[in-house]
Short mmCIF file of C-alpha atoms in Angstrom, two decimals:
data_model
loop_
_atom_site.label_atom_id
_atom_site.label_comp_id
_atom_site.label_asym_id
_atom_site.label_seq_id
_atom_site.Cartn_x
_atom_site.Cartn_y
_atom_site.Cartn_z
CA UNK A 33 156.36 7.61 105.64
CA UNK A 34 152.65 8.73 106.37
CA UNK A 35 151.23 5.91 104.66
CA UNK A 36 147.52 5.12 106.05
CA UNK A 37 147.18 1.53 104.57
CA UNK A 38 150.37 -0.52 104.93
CA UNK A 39 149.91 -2.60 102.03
CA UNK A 40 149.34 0.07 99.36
CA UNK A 41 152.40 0.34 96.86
CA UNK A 42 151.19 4.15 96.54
CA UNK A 43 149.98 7.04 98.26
CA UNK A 44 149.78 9.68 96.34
CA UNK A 45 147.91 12.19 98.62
CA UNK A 46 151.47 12.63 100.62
CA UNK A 47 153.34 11.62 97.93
CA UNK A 48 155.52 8.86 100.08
CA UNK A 49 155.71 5.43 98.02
CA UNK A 50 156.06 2.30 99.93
CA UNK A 51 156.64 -1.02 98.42
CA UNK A 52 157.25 -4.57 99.59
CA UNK A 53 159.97 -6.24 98.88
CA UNK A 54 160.95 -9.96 99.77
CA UNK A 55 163.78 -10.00 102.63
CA UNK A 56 166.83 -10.87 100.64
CA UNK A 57 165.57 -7.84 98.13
CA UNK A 58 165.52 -5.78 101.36
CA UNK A 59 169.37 -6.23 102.94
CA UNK A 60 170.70 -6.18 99.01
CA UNK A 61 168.72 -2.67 98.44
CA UNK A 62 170.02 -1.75 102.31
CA UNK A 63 173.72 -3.08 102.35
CA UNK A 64 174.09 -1.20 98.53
CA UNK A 65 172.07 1.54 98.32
CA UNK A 66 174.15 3.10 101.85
CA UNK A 67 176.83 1.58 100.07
CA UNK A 68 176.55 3.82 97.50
CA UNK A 69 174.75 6.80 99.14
CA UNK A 70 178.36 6.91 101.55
CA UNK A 71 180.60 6.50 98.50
CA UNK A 72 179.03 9.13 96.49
CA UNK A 73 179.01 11.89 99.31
CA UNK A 74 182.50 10.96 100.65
CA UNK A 75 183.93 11.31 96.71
CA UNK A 76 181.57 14.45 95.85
CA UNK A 77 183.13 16.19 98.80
CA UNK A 78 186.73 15.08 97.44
CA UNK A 79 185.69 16.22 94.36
CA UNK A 80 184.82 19.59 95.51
CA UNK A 81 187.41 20.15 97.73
CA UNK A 82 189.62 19.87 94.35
CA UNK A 83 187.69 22.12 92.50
CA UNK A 84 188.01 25.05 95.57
CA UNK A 85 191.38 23.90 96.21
CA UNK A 86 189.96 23.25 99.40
CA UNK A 87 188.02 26.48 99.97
CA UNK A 88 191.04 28.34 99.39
CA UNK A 89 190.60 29.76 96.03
CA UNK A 90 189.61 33.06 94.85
CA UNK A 91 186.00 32.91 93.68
CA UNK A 92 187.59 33.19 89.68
CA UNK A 93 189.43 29.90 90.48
CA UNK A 94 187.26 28.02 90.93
CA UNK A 95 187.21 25.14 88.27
CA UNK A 96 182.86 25.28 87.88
CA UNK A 97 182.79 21.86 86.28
CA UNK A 98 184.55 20.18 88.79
CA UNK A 99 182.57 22.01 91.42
CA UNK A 100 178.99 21.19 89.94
CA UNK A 101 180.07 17.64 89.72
CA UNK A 102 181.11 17.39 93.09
CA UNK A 103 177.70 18.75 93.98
CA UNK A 104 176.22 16.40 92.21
CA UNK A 105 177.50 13.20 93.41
CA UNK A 106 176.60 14.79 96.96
CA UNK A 107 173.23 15.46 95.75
CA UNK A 108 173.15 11.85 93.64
CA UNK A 109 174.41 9.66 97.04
CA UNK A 110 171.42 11.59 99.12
CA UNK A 111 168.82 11.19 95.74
CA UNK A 112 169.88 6.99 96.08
CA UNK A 113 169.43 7.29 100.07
CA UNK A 114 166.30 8.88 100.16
CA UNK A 115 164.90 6.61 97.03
CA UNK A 116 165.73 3.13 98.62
CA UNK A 117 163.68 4.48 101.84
CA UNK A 118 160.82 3.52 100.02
CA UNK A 119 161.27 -0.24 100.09
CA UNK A 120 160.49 -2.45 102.92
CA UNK A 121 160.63 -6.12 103.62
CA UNK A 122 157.15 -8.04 104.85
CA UNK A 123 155.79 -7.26 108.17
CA UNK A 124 158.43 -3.95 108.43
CA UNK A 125 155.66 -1.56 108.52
CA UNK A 126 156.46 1.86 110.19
CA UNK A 127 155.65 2.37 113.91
CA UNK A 128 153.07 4.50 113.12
CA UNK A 129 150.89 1.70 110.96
CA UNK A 130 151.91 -0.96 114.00
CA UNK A 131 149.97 2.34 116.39
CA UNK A 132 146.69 2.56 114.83
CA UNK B 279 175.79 -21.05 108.44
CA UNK B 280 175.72 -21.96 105.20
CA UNK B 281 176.48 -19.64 101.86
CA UNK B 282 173.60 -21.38 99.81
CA UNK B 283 170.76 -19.02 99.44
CA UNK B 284 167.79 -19.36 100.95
CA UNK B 285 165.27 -20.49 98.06
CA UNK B 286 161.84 -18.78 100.02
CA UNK B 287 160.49 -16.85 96.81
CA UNK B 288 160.10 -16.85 93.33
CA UNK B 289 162.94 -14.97 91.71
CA UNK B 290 161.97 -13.63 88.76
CA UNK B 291 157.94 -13.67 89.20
CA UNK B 292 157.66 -11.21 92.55
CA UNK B 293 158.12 -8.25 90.59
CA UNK B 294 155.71 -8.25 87.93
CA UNK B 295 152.91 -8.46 90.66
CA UNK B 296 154.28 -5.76 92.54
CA UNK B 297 153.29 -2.16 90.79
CA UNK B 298 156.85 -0.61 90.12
CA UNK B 299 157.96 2.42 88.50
CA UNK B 300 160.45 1.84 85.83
CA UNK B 301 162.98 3.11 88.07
CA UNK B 302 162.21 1.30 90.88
CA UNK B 303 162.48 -1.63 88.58
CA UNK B 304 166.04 -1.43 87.53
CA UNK B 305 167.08 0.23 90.74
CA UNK B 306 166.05 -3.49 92.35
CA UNK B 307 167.22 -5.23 88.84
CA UNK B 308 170.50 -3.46 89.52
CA UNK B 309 171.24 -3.75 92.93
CA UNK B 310 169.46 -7.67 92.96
CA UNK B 311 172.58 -8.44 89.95
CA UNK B 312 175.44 -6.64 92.17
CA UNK B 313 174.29 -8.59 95.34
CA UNK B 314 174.01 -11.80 93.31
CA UNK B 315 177.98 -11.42 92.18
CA UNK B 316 179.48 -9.70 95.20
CA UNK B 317 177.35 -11.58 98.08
CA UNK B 318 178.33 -8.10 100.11
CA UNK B 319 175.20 -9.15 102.44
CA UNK B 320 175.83 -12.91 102.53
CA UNK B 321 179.58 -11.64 104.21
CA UNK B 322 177.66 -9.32 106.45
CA UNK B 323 175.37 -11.95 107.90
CA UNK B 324 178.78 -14.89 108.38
CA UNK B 325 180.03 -11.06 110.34
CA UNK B 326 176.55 -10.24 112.25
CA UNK B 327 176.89 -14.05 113.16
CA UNK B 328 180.34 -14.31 114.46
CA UNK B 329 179.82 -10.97 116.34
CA UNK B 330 177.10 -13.08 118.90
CA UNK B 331 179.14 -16.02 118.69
CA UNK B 332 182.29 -13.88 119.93
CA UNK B 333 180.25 -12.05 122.68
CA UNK B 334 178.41 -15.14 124.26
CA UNK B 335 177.67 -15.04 127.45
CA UNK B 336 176.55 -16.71 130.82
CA UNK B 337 173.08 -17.34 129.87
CA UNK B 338 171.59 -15.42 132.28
CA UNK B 339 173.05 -12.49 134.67
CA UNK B 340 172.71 -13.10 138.61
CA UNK B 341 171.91 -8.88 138.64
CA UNK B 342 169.25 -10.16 135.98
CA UNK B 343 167.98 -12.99 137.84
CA UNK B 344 167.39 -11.89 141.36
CA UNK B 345 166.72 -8.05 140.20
CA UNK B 346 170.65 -7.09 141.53
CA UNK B 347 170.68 -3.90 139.61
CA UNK B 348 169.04 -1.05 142.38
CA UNK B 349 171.68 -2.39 145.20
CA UNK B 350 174.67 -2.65 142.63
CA UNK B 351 174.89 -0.38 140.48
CA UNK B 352 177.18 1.84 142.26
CA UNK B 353 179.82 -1.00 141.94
CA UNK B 354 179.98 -0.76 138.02
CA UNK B 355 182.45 2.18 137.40
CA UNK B 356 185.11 0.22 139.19
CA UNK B 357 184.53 -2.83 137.07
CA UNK B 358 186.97 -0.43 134.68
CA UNK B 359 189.60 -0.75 136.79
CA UNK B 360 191.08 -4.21 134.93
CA UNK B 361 191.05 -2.07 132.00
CA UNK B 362 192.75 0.71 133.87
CA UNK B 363 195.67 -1.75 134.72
CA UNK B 364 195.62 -2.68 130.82
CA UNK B 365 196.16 0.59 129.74
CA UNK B 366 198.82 1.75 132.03
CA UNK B 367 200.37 -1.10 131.38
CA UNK B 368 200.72 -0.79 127.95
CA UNK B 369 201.90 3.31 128.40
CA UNK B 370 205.06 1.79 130.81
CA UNK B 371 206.35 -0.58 128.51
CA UNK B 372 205.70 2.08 125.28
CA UNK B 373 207.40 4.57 127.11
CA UNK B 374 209.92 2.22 128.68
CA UNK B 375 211.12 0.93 125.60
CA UNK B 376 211.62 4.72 124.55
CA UNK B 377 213.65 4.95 127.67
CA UNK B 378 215.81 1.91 126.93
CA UNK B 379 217.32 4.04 124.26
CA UNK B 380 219.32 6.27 126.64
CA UNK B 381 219.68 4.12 129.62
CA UNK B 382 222.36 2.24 130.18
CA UNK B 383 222.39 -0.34 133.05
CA UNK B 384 226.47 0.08 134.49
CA UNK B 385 227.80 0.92 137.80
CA UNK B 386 231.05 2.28 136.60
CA UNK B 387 232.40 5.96 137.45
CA UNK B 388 231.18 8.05 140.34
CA UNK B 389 228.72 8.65 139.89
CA UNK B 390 227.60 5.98 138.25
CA UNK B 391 226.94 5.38 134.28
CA UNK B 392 223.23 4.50 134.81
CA UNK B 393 222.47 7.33 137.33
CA UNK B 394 224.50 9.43 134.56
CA UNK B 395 221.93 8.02 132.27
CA UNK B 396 218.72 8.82 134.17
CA UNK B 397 220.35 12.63 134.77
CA UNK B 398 220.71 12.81 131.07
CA UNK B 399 217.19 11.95 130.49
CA UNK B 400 215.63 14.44 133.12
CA UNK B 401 218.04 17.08 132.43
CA UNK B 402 219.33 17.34 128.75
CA UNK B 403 217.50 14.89 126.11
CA UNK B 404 214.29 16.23 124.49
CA UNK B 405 210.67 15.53 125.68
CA UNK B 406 213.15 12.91 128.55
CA UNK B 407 211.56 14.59 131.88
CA UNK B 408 208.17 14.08 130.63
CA UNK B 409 208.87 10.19 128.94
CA UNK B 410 210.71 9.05 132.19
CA UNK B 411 207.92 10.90 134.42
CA UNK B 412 205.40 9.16 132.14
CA UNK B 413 206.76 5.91 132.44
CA UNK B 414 207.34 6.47 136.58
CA UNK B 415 203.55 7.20 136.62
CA UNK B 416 201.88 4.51 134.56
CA UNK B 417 203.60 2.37 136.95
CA UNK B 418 202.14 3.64 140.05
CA UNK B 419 198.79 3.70 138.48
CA UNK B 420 199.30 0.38 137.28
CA UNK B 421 199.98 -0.87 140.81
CA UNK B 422 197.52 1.09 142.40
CA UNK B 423 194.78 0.19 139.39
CA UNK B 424 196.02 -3.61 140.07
CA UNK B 425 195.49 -3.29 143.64
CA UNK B 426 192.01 -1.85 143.35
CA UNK B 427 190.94 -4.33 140.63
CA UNK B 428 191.48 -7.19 143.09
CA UNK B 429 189.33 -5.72 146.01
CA UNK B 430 186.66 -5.27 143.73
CA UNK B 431 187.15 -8.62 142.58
CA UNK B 432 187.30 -10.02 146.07
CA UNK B 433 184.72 -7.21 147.38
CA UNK B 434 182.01 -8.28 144.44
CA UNK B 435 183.04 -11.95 144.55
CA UNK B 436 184.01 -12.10 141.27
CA UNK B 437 186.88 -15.16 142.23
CA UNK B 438 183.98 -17.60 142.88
CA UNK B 439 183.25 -20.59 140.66
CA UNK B 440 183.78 -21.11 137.12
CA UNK B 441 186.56 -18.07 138.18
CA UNK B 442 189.00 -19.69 140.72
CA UNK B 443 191.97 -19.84 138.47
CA UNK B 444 191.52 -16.53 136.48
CA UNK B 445 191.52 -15.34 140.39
CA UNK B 446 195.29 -17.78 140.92
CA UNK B 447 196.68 -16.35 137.76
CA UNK B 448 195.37 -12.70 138.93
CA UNK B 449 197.60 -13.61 142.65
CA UNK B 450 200.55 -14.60 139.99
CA UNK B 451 200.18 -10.88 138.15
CA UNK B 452 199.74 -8.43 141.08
CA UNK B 453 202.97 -10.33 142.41
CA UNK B 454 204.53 -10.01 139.28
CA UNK B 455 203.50 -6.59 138.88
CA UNK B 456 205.28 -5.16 142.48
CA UNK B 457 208.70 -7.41 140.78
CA UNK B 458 208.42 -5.10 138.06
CA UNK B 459 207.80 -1.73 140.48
CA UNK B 460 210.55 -3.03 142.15
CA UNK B 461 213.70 -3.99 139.61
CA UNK B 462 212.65 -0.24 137.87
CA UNK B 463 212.96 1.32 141.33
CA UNK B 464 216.88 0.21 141.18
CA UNK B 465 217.45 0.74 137.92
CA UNK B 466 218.37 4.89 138.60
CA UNK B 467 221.38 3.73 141.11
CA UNK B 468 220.50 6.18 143.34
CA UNK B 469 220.95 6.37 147.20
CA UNK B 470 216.67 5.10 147.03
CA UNK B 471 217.77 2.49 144.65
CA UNK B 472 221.01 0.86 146.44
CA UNK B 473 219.68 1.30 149.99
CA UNK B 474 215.86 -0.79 148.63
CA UNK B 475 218.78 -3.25 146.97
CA UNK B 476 220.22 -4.06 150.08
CA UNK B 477 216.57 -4.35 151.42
CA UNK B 478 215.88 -6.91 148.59
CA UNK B 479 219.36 -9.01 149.50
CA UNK B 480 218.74 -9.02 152.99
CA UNK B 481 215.04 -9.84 152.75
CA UNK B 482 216.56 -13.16 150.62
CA UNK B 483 219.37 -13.82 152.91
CA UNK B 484 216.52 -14.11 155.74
CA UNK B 485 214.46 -16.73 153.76
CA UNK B 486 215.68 -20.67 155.50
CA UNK B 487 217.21 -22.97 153.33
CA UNK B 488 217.36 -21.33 150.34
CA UNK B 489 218.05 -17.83 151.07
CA UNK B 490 221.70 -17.67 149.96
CA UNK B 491 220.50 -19.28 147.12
CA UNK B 492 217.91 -16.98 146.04
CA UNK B 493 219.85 -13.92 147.10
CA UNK B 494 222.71 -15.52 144.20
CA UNK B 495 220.23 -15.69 141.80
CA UNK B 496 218.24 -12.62 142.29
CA UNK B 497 221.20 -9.99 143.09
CA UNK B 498 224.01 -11.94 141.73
CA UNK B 499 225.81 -11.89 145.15
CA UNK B 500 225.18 -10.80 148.89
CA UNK B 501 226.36 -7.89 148.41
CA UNK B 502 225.45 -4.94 145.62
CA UNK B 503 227.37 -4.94 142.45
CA UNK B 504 227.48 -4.50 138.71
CA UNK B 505 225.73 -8.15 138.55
CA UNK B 506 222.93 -6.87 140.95
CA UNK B 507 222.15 -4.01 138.68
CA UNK B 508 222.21 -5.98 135.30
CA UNK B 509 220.40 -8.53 136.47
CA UNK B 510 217.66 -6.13 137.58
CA UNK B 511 217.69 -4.52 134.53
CA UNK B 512 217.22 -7.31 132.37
CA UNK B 513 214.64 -9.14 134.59
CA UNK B 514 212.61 -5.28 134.34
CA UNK B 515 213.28 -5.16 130.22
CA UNK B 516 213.45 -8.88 129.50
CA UNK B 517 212.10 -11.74 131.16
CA UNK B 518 209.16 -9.89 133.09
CA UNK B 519 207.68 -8.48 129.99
CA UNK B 520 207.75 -11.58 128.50
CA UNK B 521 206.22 -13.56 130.93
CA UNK B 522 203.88 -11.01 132.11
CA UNK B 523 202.37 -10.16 128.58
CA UNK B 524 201.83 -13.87 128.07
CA UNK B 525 200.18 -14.22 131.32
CA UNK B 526 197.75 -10.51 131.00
CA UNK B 527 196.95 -12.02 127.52
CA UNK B 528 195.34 -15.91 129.29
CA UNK B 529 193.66 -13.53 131.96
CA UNK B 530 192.27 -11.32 129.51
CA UNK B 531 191.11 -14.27 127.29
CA UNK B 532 189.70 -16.23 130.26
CA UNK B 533 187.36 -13.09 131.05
CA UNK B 534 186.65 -12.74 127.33
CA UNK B 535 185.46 -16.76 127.38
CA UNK B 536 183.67 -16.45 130.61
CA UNK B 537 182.25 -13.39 130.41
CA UNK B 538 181.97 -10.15 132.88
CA UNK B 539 181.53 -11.66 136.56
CA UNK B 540 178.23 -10.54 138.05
CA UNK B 541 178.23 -9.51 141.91
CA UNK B 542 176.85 -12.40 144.23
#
């Protein structure tokens, strides 16, 4: 994150939030969030492979539900990565912030 | 290391000072209530833990202490060659104990019902040319790997102190390793096979004292027979396998307790 001022819970210039979480906050939101991040893309792409019947079918085979939900577990297990980015433990502040 | 949690904050009152989204809020609420019942991160830590327990060391590296690392470097590719051994090691007796299907161990008929054997496995049973030529060459790597592995041993004095009897027990496998090369190497019943045989009982006969003995127990007589060729076979698929995996499995454990030698 481009944060300026470590501490700040906000920045809303570059629109990357960083917030402070005590250490046993920090491995929970770590060790679950990938948790769940892996889980969700690993079962979305299950998911769509049994919609496409593994890329095989003819584009009016496709079952659409089953597609878009696949999708969106893929999309959900990146949306929970990218969100638990934003927390950080005390004294974890990016390289950049330990630079200037 | 103890389970108990670490009491260092206020539970509940850190996140009302904090400025939270209400997302961000149950995201934490959430994943704080999963962690809480599953302890997922209190089994990684007892894991992180055991994994620098399990890999402890010599507390400091000669190559570390005394700057080692510009003059030896060029010695570290052949500290794979233990591992080499390993490995072939474990390829002969997979593919040996494929072989043991088809060969039988007999010195009836002319020629014989194990040479019959190995000609059946090179010449008419499926994939047999390339598992009998497999198992024939994990051998001679695993000598030749063996050999190696104690030069660079010797060459990077990797036998000294705390080592000594990992180096003994190292004498014990390399001999224990040409037994095996040589009980397989009769085992076809070939001209190569009975002529090393008579070798083997002569080079017994020649040993004072107790070379009729040993020649007896060995060969099963002073001269080549049906005993000489079952006993061979069963010290190559029976007792040396035993005794050898025991004894790869305390060298291998007395490197993993005292760690990677450094060169002197």
């Amino acid at each position: 994150m481009t944060d300026d001022e470590p501490t700040a819970s906000a920045d809303a210039e570059t629109g990357g939030r960083d917030v402070e979480v005590p250490m046993d906050v920090y491995k929970a939101v770590t060790v679950f969030s990938t948790l769940f991040a892996v889980l969700c893309v690993v079962v979305g792409f299950v998911v769509l492979d049994a919609a496409t019947q593994r890329a095989t079918a003819a584009p009016e085979d496709v079952n659409v539900v089953l597609a878009v939900v696949g999708l969106g577990a893929i999309a959900l297990g990146a949306g929970v990565y990218a969100f638990s980015t934003r927390f950080r433990a005390r004294e974890m502040g990016n390289s950049k912030d330990d630079a200037t | 290391m103890s389970l108990e949690r670490k009491d260092d904050h206020d539970h509940k009152g850190w996140m009302q000072e904090r400025d939270l989204t209400p997302v961000e809020t149950t995201y934490l609420t959430v994943l704080m209530w999963l962690d809480k019942r599953l302890r997922v991160v209190d089994y990684l830590e007892i894991l992180e833990d055991l994994y620098y327990k399990v890999n402890m060391q010599m507390p400091k590296s000669h190559t570390e202490q005394y700057n080692l690392d510009n003059k030896f470097w060029y010695w570290y590719p052949l500290y794979a060659l233990g591992s080499f051994s390993t490995i072939a090691y474990v390829v002969a007796a997979i593919s040996g104990a494929l072989l043991g299907f088809y060969y039988s161990p007999a010195t009836t008929g002319d020629p014989t019902t194990a040479y019959n054997s190995i000609t059946f496995i090179m010449t008419e049973l499926r994939f047999g040319f390339f598992l009998r030529s497999l198992h024939r060459w994990s051998a001679q790597v695993m000598v030749a790997a063996v050999f190696l592995h104690m030069l660079r041993v010797y060459f990077t004095g990797a036998y000294k102190e705390p080592r000594e009897l990992n180096w003994i027990i190292g004498i014990v496998l390399i001999s224990l390793t040409m037994v095996f090369g040589y009980t397989g190497y009769l085992l076809p019943w070939d001209q190569l096979a009975f002529w090393a045989g008579q070798i083997g009982v002569e080079m017994s006969l020649s040993v004072p004292v107790a070379g009729e003995w040993v020649a007896q127990l060995l060969f099963g007589g002073f001269s080549l027979s049906q005993s000489t060729l079952q006993r061979m076979y069963i010290l190559h698929v029976f007792f040396l396998p035993f005794i050898t995996t025991a004894i790869i499995a305390i060298h291998i454990g007395i490197v993993w307790m005292q760690g990677i030698a450094e060169p002197h």
